[in-house]
XYZ file of C-alpha atoms in Angstrom:
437
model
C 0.000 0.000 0.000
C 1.219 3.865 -0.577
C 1.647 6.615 1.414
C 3.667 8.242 4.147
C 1.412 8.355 7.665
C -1.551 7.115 5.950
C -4.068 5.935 7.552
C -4.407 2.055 6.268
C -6.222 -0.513 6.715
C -5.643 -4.571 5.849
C -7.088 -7.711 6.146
C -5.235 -11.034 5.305
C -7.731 -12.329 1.946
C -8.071 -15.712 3.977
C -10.468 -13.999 6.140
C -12.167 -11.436 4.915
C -13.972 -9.399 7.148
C -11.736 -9.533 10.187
C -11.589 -5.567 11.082
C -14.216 -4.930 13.457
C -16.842 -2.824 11.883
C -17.458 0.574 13.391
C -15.235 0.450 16.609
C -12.008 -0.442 17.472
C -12.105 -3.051 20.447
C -15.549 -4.883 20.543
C -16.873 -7.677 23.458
C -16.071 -10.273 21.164
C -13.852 -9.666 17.606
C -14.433 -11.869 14.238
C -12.851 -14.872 13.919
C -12.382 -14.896 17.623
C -9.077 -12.703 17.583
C -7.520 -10.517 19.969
C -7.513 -7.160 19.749
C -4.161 -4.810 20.437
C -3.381 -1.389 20.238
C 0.189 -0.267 19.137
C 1.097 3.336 20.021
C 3.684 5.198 18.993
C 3.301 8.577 20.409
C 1.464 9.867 23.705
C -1.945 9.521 23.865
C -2.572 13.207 23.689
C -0.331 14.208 20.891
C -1.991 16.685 18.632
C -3.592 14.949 15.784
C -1.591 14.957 13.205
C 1.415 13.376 15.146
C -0.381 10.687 17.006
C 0.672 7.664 15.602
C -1.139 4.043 16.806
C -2.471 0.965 14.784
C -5.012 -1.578 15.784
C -3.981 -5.147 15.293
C -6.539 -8.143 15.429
C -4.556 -11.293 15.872
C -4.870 -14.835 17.504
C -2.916 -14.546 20.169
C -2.147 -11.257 22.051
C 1.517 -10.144 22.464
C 1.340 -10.190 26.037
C 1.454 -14.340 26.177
C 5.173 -15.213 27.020
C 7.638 -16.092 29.287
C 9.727 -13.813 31.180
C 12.654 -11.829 29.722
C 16.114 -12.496 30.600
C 19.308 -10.961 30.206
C 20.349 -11.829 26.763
C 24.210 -11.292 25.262
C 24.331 -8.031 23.619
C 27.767 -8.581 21.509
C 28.726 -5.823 19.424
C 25.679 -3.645 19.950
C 25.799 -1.195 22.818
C 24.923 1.874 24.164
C 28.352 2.603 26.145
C 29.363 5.674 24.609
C 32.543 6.082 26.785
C 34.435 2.695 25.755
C 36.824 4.624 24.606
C 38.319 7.805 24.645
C 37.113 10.644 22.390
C 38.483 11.058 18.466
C 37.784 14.036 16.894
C 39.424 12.933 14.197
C 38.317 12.403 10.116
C 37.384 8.668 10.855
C 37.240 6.450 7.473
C 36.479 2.604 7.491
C 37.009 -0.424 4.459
C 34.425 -2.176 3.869
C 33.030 -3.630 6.857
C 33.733 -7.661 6.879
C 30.819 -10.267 6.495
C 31.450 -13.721 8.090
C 31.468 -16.623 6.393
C 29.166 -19.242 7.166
C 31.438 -22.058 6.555
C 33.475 -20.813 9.987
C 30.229 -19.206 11.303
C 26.706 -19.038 10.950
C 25.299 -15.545 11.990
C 22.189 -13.756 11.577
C 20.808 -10.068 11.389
C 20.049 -10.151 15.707
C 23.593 -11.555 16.258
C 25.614 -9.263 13.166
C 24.852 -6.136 14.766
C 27.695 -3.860 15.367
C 27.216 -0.405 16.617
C 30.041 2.213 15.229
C 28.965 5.317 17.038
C 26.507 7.281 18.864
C 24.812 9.840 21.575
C 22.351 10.411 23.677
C 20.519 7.875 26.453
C 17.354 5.493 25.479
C 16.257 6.204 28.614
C 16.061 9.683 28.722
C 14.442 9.318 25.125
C 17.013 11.219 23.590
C 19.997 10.260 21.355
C 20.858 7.805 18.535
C 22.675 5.006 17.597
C 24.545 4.002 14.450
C 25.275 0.381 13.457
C 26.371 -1.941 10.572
C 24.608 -5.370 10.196
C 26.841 -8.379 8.515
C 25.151 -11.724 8.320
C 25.199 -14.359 6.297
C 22.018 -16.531 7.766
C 18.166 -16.228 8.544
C 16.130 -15.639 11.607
C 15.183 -18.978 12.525
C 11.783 -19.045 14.911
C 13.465 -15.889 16.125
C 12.128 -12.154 15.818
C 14.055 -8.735 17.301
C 11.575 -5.714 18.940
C 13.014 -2.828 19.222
C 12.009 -1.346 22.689
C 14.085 1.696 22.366
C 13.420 2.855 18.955
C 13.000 3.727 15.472
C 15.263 1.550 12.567
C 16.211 2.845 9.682
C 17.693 -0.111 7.550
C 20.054 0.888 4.449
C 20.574 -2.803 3.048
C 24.112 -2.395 1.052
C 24.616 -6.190 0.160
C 21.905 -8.459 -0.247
C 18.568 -8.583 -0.540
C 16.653 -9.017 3.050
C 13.325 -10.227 3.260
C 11.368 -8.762 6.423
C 8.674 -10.334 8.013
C 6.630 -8.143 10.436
C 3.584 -7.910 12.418
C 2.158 -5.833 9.388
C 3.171 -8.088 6.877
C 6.329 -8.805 4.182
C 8.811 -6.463 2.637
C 11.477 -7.006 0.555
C 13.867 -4.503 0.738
C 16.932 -4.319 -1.728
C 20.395 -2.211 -2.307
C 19.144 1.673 -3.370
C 15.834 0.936 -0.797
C 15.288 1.941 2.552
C 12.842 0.809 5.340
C 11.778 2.157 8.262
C 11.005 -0.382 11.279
C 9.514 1.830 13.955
C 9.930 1.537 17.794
C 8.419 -1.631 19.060
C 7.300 -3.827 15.877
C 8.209 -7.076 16.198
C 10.388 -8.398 12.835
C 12.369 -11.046 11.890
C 14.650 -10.825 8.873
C 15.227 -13.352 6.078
C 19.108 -13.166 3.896
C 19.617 -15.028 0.924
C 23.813 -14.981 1.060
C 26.284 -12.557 2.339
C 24.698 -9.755 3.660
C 25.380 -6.419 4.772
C 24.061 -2.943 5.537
C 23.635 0.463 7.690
C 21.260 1.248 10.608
C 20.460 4.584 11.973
C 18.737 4.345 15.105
C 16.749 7.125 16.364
C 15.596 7.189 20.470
C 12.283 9.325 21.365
C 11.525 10.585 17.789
C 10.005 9.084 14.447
C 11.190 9.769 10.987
C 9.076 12.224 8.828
C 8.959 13.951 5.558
C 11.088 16.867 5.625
C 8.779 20.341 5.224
C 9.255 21.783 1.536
C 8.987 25.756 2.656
C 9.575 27.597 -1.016
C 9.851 24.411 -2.634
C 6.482 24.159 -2.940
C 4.259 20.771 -2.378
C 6.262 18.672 -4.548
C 9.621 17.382 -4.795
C 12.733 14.822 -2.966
C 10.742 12.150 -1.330
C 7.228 11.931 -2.378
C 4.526 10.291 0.081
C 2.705 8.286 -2.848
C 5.930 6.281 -3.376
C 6.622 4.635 0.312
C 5.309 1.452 0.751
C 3.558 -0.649 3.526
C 2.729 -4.069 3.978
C -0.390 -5.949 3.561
C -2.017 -7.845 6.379
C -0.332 -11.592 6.288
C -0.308 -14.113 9.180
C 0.737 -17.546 10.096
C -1.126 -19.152 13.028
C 1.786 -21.802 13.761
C 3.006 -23.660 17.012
C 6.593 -23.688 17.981
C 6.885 -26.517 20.415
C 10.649 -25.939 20.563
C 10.228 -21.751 21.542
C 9.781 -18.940 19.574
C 12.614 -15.991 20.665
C 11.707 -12.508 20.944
C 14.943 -10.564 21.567
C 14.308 -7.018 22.724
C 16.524 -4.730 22.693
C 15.336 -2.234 26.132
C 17.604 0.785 27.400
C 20.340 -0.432 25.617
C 20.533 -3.921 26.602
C 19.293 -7.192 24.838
C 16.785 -9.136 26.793
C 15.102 -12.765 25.658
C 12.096 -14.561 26.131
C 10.135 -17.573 24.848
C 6.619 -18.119 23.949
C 5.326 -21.114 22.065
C 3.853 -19.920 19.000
C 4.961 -17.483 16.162
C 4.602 -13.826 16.032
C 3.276 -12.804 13.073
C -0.288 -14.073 13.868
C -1.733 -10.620 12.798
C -4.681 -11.446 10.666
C -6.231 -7.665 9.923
C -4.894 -4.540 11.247
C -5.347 -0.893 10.722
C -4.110 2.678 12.133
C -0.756 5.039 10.511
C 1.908 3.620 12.798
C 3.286 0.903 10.338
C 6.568 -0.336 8.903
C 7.405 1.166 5.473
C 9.661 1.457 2.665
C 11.006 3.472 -0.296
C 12.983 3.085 -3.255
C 16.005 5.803 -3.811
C 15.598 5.996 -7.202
C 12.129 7.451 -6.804
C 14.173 10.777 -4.943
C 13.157 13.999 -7.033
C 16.029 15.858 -7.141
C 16.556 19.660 -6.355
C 19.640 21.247 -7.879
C 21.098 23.855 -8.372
C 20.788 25.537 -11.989
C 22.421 28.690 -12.151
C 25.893 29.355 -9.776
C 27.199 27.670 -6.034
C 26.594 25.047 -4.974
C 23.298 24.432 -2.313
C 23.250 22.659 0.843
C 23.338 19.174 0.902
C 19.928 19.618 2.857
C 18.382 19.605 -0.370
C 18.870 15.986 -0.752
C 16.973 15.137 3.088
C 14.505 12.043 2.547
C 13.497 11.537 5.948
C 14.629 13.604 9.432
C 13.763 12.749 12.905
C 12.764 16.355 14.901
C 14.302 17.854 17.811
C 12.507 20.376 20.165
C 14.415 22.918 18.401
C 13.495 24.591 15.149
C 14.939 23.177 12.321
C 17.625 21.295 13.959
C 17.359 17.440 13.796
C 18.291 14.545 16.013
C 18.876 12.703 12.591
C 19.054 13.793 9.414
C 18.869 11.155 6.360
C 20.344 12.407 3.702
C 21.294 10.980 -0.358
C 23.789 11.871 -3.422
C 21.993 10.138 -6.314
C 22.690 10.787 -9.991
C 21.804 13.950 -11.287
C 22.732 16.793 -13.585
C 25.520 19.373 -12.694
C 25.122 22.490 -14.746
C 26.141 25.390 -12.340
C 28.225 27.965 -14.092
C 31.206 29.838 -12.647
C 31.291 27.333 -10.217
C 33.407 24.085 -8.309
C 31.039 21.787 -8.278
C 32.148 19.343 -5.845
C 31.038 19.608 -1.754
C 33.116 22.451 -0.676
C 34.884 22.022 2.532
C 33.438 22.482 5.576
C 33.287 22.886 9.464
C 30.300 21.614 10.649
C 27.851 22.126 13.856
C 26.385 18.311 13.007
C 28.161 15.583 12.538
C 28.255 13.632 9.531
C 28.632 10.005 9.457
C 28.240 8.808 5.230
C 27.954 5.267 3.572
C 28.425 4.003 0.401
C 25.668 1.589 -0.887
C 27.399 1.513 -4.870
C 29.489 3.394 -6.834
C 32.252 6.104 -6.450
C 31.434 8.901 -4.686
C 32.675 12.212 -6.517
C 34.432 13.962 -3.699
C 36.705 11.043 -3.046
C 36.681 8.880 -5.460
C 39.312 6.359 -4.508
C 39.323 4.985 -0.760
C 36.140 5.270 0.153
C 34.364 2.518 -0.801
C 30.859 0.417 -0.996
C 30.568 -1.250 2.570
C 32.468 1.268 4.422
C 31.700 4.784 5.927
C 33.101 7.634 7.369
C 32.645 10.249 9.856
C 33.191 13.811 10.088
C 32.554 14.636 13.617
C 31.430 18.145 14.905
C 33.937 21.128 13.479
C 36.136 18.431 12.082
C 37.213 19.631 8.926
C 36.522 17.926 5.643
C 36.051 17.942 1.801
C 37.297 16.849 -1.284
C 40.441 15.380 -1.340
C 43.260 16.457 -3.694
C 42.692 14.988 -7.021
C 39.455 15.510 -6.966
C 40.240 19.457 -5.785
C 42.674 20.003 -8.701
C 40.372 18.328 -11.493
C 37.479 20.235 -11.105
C 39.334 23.460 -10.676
C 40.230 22.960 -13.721
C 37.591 21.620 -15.633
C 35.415 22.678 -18.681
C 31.590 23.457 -17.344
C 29.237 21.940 -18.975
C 26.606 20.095 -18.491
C 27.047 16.664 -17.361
C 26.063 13.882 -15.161
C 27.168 13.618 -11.508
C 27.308 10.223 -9.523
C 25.816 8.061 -12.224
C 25.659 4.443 -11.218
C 26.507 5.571 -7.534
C 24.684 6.232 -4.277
C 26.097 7.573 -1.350
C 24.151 8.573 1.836
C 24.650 10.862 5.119
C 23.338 10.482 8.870
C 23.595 13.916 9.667
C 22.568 14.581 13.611
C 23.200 17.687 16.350
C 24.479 15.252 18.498
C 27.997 14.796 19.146
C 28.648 11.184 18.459
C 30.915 9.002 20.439
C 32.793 5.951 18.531
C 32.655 2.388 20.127
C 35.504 0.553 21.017
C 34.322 -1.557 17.944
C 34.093 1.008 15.261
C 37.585 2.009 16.502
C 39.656 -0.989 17.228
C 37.409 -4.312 17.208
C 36.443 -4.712 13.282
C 39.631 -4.083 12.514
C 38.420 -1.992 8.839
C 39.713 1.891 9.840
C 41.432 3.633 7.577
C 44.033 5.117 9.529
C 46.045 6.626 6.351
C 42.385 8.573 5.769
C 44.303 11.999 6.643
C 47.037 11.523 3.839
C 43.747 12.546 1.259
C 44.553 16.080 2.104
C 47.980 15.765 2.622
C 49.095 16.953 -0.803
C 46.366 20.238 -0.912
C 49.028 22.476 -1.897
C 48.925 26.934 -1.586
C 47.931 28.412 -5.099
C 47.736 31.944 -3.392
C 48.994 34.750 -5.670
C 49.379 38.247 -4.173
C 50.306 39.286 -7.456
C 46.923 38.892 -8.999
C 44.693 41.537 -10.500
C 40.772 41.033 -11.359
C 39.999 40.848 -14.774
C 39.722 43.893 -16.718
C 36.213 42.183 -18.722
């Protein structure tokens, strides 16, 4: 189904007729299900942010054993591991296992890089890379803390949620909001990115003079349609849930996804990058990369986000008089980028699909030197930037803290990143005069 926030409503075509007509929880439901509400804001958030969805399913949520203390591995919330870098920070490609030493899946693969903020307090994010090479077997991960948004590099994943399937590919995005249960299919090596967003949900980033068209359009994200399985797991089904930064386990004896009908606008979605309508620039300079925002998460403050998500996809460059590649820059955000395929045009070589960087508050950065000199020099015309690429940016206000992982433990930084620059050499003339045209 399309549409960002929509209010939607599905039944599994097995049985038809399984919304309740006219109300939301009646004495007795069809089919016999359970009904259970899913919120994901306050009860009295204004209107057009309260977000909650009905589900109708055969057994309720609440039937399971007790959580326990699960291992979390790689993923954590310990943002003082290690101690600060403000460094330019550059990883390789970040390595998948392979399942001939061992078998992993998505819940066991995760790896956080960096972060801020406190899941408690409601307030930060977290950023981490997911390497598998196996499915979730009678397994599903809830996300108590909040919102995912999955950038699959490598590998198809298929997702099965409460709500129904999605298959998400390279160059798509989805969006698995704060505590929707999900298990996740691979079909070979896999890898991807994960920005994770505490105490805020992703939204459509306003236009202002742009008008009511243009980047991410609502009619192109996608939801799924109602699908269930009513099936018993005599041997346990795991929930894993990840709750103020800790893992936690427990068993119940049937699957999940028993959601036969649902309906409300708090859902699961996702949305193809090549559907982005680009805004450019057409006449001189070169615009903020904010331009190119397909989703942002809000903070209390005006126009400053906890998490910007942010894309370079192919387009035209045509401004005149003008160098044409990101300019460099000292920035109040920080700026952690991916590569999902291709070369990106400000550093071509050494930064590569897989890996990522980060540019941490008022740590300089920018084009390195070849790519500096060439387009100093080059002939403007009209011509295509970043074709067959697509690189990506979680931009945030928060000051982000590397993990002991993303700094020693995967063993992929770059730590000749700086020599990029190294060779930016003075073309200062004091000698020069304005032209006389």
């Amino acid at each position: 189904m399309s549409g960002f926030g929509n209010e939607f409503s599905s039944e599994d075509p097995r049985c038809p007729g399984a919304l309740p007509e006219g109300q939301n929880s009646p004495q007795v439901c069809p089919y016999g299900l359970y009904a259970e509400q899913l919120s994901g804001s306050a009860f009295t958030c204004p209107r057009p942010a309260n977000k909650r969805s009905w589900l109708y399913r055969i057994l309720p949520s609440v039937k399971h054993k007790p959580f326990i203390a699960a291992p979390c591995g790689d993923l954590t919330e310990n943002w003082n591991e290690v101690e600060p870098d403000p460094n330019q920070l550059r990883w390789l490609p970040f390595s998948i296992p392979t399942p001939t030493k061992k078998k992993v899946d998505f819940a066991t693969g995760l790896h956080t890089i960096c972060g801020a903020g406190d899941a408690k307090s409601r307030n930060g994010i977290g950023v981490h890379i997911y390497t598998c090479n196996a499915s979730m077997v009678d397994m599903c991960f809830n996300n108590s803390d909040g919102d995912f948004l999955i950038v699959p590099q490598q590998g198809e994943i298929l997702i099965t949620t409460e709500f129904g399937k999605m298959l998400v590919e390279p160059n798509e995005i989805c969006v698995i909001q704060q505590g929707m249960r999900f298990s996740v299919d691979v079909f070979g090596a896999t890898r991807g990115y994960i920005l994770e967003v505490y105490g805020a949900h992703f939204e459509l980033p306003d236009l202002g003079p742009i008008g009511g068209n243009g980047l991410a359009n609502p009619r192109d994200f996608q939801c799924p349609v109602a699908w269930y399985e009513d099936r018993h797991v005599a041997a346990g089904y795991t929930i894993i849930n990840k709750y103020q930064g800790k893992l936690f386990a427990c068993q119940q004896d049937f699957s999940p996804f028993n959601v036969v009908a649902w309906h409300g606008n708090y859902t699961p979605y996702k949305y193809n990058l090549t559907n982005f309508m680009v805004i450019n620039c057409v006449a001189f300079d070169h615009a903020d990369p904010s331009i190119f925002t397909v989703l942002t998460a809000k903070s209390t403050r005006p126009g400053v986000a906890i998490a910007d998500f942010v894309i370079f996809p192919p387009r035209w460059g045509v401004a005149d008089r003008t160098f044409r590649p990101p300019y460099y820059h000292r920035n109040c955000m920080s700026e952690f980028m991916g590569l999902i395929k291709g070369h990106y045009e400000a550093k071509e070589e050494g930064f590569q699909p897989g890996g990522a960087s980060l540019h941490s508050i008022m740590t300089p950065h920018g084009p390195d030197v070849d790519c500096f000199e060439k387009n100093s020099r080059a002939e403007l015309k009209p011509e295509r930037v970043a074709e067959g690429t697509m690189a990506f940016m979680f931009e945030s206000s928060f000051s982000m803290a590397v993990t002991k992982w993303g700094l020693q433990t995967c063993q992929t930084l770059d730590k000749n990143y700086y020599q990029c620059w190294e060779d930016l050499c003075s073309h200062f003339d004091p000698s020069w005069k304005p032209s006389k045209q």
